[in-house]
PDB file of C-alpha atoms in Angstrom:
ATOM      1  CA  UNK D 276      -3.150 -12.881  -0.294  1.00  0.00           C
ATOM      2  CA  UNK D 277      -0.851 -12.347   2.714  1.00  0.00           C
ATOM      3  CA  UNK D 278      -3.431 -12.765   4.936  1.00  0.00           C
ATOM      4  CA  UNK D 279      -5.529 -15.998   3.372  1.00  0.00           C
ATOM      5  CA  UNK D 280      -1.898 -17.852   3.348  1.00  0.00           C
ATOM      6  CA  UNK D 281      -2.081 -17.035   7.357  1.00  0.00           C
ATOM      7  CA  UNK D 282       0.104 -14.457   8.405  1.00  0.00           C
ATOM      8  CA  UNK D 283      -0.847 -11.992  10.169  1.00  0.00           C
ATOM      9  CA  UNK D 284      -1.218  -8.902   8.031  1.00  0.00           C
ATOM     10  CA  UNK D 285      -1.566  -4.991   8.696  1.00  0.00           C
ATOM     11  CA  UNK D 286      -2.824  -2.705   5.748  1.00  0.00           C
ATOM     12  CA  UNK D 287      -2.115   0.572   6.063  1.00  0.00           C
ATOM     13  CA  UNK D 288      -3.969   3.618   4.701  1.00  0.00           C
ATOM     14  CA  UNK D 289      -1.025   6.017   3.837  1.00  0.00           C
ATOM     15  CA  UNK D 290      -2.812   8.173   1.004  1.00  0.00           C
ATOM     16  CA  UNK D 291      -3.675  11.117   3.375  1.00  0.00           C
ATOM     17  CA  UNK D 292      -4.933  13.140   0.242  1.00  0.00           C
ATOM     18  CA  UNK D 293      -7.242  10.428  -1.106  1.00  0.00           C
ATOM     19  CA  UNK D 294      -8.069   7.763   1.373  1.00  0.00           C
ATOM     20  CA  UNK D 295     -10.156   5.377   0.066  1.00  0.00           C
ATOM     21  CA  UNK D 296      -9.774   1.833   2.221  1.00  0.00           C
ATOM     22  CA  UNK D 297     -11.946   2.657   5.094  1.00  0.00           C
ATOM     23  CA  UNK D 298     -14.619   2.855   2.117  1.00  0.00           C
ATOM     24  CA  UNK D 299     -13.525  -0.138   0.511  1.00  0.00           C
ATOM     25  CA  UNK D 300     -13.964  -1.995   3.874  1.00  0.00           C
ATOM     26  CA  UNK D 301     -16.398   0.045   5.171  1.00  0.00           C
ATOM     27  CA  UNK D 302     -14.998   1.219   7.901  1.00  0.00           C
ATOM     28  CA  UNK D 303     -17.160   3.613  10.388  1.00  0.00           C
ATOM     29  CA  UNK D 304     -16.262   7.230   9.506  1.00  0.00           C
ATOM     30  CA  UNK D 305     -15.797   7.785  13.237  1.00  0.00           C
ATOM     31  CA  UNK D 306     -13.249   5.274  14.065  1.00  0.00           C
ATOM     32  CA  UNK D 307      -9.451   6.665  14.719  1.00  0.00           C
ATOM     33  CA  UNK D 308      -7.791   7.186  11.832  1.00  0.00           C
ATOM     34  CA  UNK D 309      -3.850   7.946  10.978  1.00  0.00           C
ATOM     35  CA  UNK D 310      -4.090  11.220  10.133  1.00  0.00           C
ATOM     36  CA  UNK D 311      -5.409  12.151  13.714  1.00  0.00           C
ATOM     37  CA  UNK D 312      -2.435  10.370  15.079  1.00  0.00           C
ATOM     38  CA  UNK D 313       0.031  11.870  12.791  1.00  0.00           C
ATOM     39  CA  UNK D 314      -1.373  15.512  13.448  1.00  0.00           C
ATOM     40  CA  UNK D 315      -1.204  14.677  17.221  1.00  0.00           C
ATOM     41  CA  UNK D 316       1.936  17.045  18.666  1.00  0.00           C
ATOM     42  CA  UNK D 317       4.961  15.336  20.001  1.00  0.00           C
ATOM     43  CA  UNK D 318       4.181  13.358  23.517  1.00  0.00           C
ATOM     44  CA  UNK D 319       0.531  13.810  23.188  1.00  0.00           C
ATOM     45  CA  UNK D 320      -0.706  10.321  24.103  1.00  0.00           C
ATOM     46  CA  UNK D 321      -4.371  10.620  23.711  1.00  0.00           C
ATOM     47  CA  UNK D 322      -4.222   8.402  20.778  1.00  0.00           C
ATOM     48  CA  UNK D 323      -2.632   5.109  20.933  1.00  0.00           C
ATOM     49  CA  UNK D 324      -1.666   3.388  18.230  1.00  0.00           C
ATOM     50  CA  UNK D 325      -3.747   0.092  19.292  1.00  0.00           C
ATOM     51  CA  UNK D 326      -6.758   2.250  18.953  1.00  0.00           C
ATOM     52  CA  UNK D 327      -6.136   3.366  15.003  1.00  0.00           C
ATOM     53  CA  UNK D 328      -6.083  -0.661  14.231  1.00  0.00           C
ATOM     54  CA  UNK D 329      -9.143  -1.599  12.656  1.00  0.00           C
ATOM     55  CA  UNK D 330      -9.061  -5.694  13.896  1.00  0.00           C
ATOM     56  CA  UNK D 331     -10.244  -8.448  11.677  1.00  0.00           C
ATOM     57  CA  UNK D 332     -11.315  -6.915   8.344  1.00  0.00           C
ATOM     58  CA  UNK D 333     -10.617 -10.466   7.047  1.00  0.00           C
ATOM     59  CA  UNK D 334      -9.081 -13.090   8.574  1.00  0.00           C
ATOM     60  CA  UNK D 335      -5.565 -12.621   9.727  1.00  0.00           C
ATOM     61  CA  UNK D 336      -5.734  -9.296   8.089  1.00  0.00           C
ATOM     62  CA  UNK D 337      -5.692  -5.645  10.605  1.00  0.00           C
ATOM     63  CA  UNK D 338      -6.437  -2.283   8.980  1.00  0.00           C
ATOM     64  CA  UNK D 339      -5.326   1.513   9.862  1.00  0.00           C
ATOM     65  CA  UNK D 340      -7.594   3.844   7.837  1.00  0.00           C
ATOM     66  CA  UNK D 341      -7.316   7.629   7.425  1.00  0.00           C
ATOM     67  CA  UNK D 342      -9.134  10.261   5.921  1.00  0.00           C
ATOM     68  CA  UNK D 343      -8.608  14.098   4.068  1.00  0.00           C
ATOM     69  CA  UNK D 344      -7.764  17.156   5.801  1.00  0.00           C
ATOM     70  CA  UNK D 345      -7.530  20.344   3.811  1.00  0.00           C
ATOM     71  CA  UNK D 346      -6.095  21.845   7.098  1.00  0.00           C
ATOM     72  CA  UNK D 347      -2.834  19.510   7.211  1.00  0.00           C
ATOM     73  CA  UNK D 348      -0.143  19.312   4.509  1.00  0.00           C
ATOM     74  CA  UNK D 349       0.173  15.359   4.278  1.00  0.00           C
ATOM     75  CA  UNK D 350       4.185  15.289   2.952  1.00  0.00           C
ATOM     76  CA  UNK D 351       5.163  16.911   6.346  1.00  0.00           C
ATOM     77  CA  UNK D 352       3.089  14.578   7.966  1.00  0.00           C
ATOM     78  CA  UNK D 353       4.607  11.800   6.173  1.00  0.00           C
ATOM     79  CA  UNK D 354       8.508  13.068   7.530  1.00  0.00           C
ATOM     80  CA  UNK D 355       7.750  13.266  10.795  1.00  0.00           C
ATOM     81  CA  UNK D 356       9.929  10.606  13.278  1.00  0.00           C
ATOM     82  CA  UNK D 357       5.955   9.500  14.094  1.00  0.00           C
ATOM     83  CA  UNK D 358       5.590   7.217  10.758  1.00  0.00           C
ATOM     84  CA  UNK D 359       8.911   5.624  11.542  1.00  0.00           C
ATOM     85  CA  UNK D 360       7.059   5.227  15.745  1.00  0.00           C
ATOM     86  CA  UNK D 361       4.560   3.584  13.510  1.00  0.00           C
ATOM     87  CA  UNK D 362       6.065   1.115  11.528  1.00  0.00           C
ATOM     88  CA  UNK D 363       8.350   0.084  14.361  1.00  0.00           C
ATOM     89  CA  UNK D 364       5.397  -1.182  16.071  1.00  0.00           C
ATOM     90  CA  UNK D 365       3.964  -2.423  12.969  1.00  0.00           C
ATOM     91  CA  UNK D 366       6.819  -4.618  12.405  1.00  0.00           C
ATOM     92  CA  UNK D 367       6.182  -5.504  16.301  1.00  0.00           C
ATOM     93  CA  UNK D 368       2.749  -6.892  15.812  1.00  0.00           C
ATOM     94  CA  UNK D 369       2.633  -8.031  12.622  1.00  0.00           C
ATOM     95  CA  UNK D 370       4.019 -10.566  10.230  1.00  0.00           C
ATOM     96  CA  UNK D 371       3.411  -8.376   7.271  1.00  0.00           C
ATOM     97  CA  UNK D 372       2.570  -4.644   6.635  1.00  0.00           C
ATOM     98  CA  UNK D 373       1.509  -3.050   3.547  1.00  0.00           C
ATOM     99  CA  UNK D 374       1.296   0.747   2.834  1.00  0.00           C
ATOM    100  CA  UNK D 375      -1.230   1.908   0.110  1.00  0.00           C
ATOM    101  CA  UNK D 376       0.330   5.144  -0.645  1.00  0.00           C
ATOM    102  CA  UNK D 377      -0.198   7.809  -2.927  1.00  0.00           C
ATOM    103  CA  UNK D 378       1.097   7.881  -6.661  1.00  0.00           C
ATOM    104  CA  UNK D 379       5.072   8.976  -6.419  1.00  0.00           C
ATOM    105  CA  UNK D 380       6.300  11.797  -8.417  1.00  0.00           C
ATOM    106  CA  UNK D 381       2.662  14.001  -7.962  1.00  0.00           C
ATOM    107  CA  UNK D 382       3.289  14.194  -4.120  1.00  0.00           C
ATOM    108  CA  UNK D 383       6.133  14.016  -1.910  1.00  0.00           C
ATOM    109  CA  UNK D 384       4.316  11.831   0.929  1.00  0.00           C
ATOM    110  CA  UNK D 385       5.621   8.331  -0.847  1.00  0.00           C
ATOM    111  CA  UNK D 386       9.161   9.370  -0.753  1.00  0.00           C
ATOM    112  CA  UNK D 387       8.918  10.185   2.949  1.00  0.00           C
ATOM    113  CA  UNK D 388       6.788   6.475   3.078  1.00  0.00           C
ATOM    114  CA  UNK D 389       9.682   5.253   0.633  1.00  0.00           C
ATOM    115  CA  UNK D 390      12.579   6.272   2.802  1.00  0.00           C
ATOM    116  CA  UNK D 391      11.139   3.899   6.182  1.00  0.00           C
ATOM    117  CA  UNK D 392       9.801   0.551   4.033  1.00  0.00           C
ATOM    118  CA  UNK D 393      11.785  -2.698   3.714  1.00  0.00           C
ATOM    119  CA  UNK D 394      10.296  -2.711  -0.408  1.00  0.00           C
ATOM    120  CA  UNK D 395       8.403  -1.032  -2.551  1.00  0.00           C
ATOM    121  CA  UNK D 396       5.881  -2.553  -4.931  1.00  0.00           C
ATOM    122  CA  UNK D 397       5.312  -0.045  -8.052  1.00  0.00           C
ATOM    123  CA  UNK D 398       1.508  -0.394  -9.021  1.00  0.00           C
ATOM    124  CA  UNK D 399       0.500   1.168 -12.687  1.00  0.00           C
ATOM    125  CA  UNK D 400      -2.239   0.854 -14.464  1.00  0.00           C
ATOM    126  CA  UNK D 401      -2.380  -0.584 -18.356  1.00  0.00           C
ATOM    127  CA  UNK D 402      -3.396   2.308 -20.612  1.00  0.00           C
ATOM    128  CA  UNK D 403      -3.639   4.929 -17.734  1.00  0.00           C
ATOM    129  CA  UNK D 404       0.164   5.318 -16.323  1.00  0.00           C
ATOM    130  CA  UNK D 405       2.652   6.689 -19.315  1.00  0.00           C
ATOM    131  CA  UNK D 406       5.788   4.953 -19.503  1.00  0.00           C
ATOM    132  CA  UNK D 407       7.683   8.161 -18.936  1.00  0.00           C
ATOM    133  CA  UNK D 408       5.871   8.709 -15.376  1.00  0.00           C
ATOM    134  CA  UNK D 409       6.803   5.022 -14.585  1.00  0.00           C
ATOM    135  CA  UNK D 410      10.437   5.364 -15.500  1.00  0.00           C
ATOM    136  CA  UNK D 411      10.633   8.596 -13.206  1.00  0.00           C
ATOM    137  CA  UNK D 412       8.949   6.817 -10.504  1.00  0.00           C
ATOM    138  CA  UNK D 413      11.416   4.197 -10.839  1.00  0.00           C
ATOM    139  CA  UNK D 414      14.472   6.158 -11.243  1.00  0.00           C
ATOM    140  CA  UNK D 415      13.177   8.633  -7.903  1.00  0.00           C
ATOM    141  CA  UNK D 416      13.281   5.226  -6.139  1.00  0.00           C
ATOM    142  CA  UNK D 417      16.596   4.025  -7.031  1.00  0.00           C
ATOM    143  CA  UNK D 418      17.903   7.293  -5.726  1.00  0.00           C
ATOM    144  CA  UNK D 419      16.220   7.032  -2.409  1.00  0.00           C
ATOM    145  CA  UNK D 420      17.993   3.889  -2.336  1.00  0.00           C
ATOM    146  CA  UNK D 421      14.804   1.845  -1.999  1.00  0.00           C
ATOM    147  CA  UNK D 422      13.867  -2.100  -2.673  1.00  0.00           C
ATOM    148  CA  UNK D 423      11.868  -2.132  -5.264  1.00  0.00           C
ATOM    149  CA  UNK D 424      10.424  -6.081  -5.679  1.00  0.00           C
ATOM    150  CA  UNK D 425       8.933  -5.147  -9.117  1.00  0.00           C
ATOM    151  CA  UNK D 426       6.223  -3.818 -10.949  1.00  0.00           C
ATOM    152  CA  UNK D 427       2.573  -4.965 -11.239  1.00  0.00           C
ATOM    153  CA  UNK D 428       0.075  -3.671 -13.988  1.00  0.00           C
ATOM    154  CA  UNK D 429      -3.056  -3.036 -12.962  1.00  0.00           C
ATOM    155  CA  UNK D 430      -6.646  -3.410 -15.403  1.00  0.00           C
ATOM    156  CA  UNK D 431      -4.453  -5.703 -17.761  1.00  0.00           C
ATOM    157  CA  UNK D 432      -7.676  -7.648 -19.732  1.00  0.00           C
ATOM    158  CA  UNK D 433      -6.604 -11.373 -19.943  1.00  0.00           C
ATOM    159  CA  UNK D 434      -6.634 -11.335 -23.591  1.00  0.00           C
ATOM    160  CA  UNK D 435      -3.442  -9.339 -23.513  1.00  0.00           C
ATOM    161  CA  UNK D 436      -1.976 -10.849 -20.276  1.00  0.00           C
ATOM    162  CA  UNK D 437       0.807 -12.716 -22.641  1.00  0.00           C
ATOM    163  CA  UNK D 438       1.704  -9.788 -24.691  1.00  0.00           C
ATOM    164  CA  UNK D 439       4.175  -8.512 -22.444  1.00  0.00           C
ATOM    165  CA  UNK D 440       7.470  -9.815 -22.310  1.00  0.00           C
ATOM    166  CA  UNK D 441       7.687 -12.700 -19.122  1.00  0.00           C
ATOM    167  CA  UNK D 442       4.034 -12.704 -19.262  1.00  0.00           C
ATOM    168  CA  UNK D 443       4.013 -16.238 -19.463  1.00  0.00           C
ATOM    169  CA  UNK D 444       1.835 -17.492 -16.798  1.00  0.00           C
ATOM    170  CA  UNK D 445      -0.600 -20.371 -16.323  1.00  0.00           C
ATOM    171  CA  UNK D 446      -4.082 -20.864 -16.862  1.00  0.00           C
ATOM    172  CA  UNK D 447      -7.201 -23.281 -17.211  1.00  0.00           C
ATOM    173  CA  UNK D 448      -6.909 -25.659 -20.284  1.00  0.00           C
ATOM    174  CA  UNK D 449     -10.016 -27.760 -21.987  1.00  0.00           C
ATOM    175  CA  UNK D 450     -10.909 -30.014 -19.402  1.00  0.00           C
ATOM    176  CA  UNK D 451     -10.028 -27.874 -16.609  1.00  0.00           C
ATOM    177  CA  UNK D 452      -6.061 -28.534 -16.615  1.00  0.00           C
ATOM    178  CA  UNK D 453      -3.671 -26.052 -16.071  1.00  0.00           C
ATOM    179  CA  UNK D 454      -1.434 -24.637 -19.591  1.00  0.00           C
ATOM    180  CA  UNK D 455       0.973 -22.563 -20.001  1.00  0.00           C
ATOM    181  CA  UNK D 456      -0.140 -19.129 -21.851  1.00  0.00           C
ATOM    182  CA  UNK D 457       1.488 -16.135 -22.990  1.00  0.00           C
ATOM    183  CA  UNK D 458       4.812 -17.540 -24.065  1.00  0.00           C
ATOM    184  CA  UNK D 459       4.772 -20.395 -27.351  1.00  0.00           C
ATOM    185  CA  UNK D 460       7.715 -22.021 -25.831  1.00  0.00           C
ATOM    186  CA  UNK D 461       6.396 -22.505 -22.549  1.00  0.00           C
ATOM    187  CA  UNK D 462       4.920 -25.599 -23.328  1.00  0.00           C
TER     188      UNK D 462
END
């Protein structure tokens, strides 16, 4: 949404384990990827970090994949002084950059990722994540002292969209207007 309101937006494969946007954009398997830079050792400069960027997915919208490695351990990866290199030239280039990461608590990678991000933006999904996994993602954030702009629930069937408290929201009336659903006093 970033990036179809105009600003210029880098997306950032950071789930070293189980990569999955270079699929989801279908991204040549042979193209760069994060995880080559990242491995690189201190001052090699055979990779830039122009040459990960994967330009104009969308509009307005830049993409770093990565991909596995059973031969790297991705949380050491993840503390190395080369992701904060990274998103200091990020923040450089781009208006806006987003970090798909992996799930925090199973893996120490998003805590590293944590530690260097402006915000975090806790994803679950409805029926899948228990509430006692949430709440200790949650609390592991507040420790690290991180931002955390909220939660979003993921796979949430419209249905049920207003049976969670401030799930008010709007949607298409008869006729095609816009009403208020979710809430009876939003009216």
């Amino acid at each position: 949404s970033a990036a179809l309101n105009n600003t210029k937006t880098l997306l950032i494969d950071g789930d070293l384990r189980r990569p999955r946007l270079a699929k989801v954009f279908d991204i040549d398997k042979t193209h760069a990827s994060l995880l080559e830079w990242l491995s690189a050792e201190e001052g090699d400069e055979s990779l830039e970090l122009e040459q990960l960027v994967n330009h104009d997915v969308h509009k307005n919208l830049d993409l770093i994949t990565s991909r596995p490695s059973k031969n790297v351990n991705p949380a050491e990866l993840m503390g190395r002084d080369r992701v904060k290199e990274l998103l200091e030239w990020a923040r450089e280039h781009y208006d806006r950059v987003i970090i798909e990461s992996p799930p925090l608590g199973v893996v120490g990678d998003t805590q590293a990722l944590a530690n260097h991000a402006d915000s975090v933006i806790v994803v679950s999904r409805l029926g899948k994540t228990k509430k006692r996994a949430l709440k200790f993602a949650l609390g592991r954030l507040v420790e690290l002292d991180a931002t955390v702009l909220g939660c979003v629930a993921n796979d949430v069937p419209h249905s049920l969209a207003g049976m969670f408290q401030g799930g008010g929201g709007y949607g298409y009336g008869s006729y095609g207007s816009y009403k208020s659903y979710g809430r009876e006093d939003d009216a």
